[in-house]
Coordinates of C-alpha atoms in Angstrom, one line a residue:
X1 CA -0.1 0.0 0.0
X2 CA 1.4 3.3 -0.9
X3 CA 1.5 6.4 1.3
X4 CA -0.7 8.4 -1.1
X5 CA -3.5 5.7 -1.0
X6 CA -3.1 5.5 2.8
X7 CA -3.4 9.2 3.0
X8 CA -6.4 9.2 0.7
X9 CA -8.1 6.6 2.8
X10 CA -7.4 8.5 6.0
X11 CA -8.8 11.8 4.5
X12 CA -11.9 9.9 3.3
X13 CA -12.3 8.3 6.7
X14 CA -11.9 11.6 8.5
X15 CA -14.6 13.2 6.2
X16 CA -17.0 10.3 6.9
X17 CA -16.4 10.6 10.6
X18 CA -17.0 14.4 10.6
X19 CA -20.1 14.1 8.5
X20 CA -21.5 11.5 10.9
X21 CA -20.6 13.6 14.0
X22 CA -22.3 16.7 12.4
X23 CA -25.4 14.8 11.4
X24 CA -25.6 13.1 14.9
X25 CA -25.4 16.5 16.7
X26 CA -27.6 18.5 14.4
X27 CA -29.3 21.4 16.5
X28 CA -26.4 21.4 19.1
X29 CA -24.3 23.7 17.1
X30 CA -24.3 26.3 14.3
X31 CA -21.6 27.2 11.9
X32 CA -21.4 30.7 10.5
X33 CA -20.5 31.5 6.9
X34 CA -17.0 32.2 7.9
X35 CA -16.6 28.8 9.6
X36 CA -17.0 29.9 13.2
X37 CA -18.6 27.0 15.2
X38 CA -20.8 27.8 18.2
X39 CA -22.3 25.4 20.6
X40 CA -26.0 25.6 21.7
X41 CA -25.3 26.0 25.5
X42 CA -29.0 26.0 26.1
X43 CA -29.1 22.3 25.2
X44 CA -28.6 20.1 28.3
X45 CA -27.2 17.4 26.1
X46 CA -24.5 19.8 25.0
X47 CA -23.6 21.1 28.5
X48 CA -23.3 17.7 30.1
X49 CA -20.1 16.5 28.4
X50 CA -18.7 20.0 29.0
X51 CA -19.3 19.7 32.7
X52 CA -17.8 16.1 32.9
X53 CA -14.6 17.4 31.1
X54 CA -14.4 20.4 33.6
X55 CA -14.9 18.0 36.5
X56 CA -12.1 15.6 35.2
X57 CA -9.6 18.6 34.7
X58 CA -10.8 20.3 37.9
X59 CA -8.0 18.7 40.1
X60 CA -5.3 19.5 37.5
X61 CA -2.6 21.8 38.9
X62 CA -0.9 24.3 36.7
X63 CA 2.9 24.0 36.6
X64 CA 5.0 26.6 35.1
X65 CA 8.0 25.8 32.9
X66 CA 10.6 27.1 35.4
X67 CA 9.2 25.0 38.4

């Protein structure tokens, strides 16, 4: 298998995944003409995973480079 065909398949696969995610989440986001993506934060199903991620990272401490 050549690199080119592998890359082509990966791009196609990525495109399919993106299409599926966009379809599955219709109404939970909007995309402006210039490509800006906004989430519908009035939808509880949108907010739930965000809250989960905040809880997961809530105990994370910041470390500076020089420490």
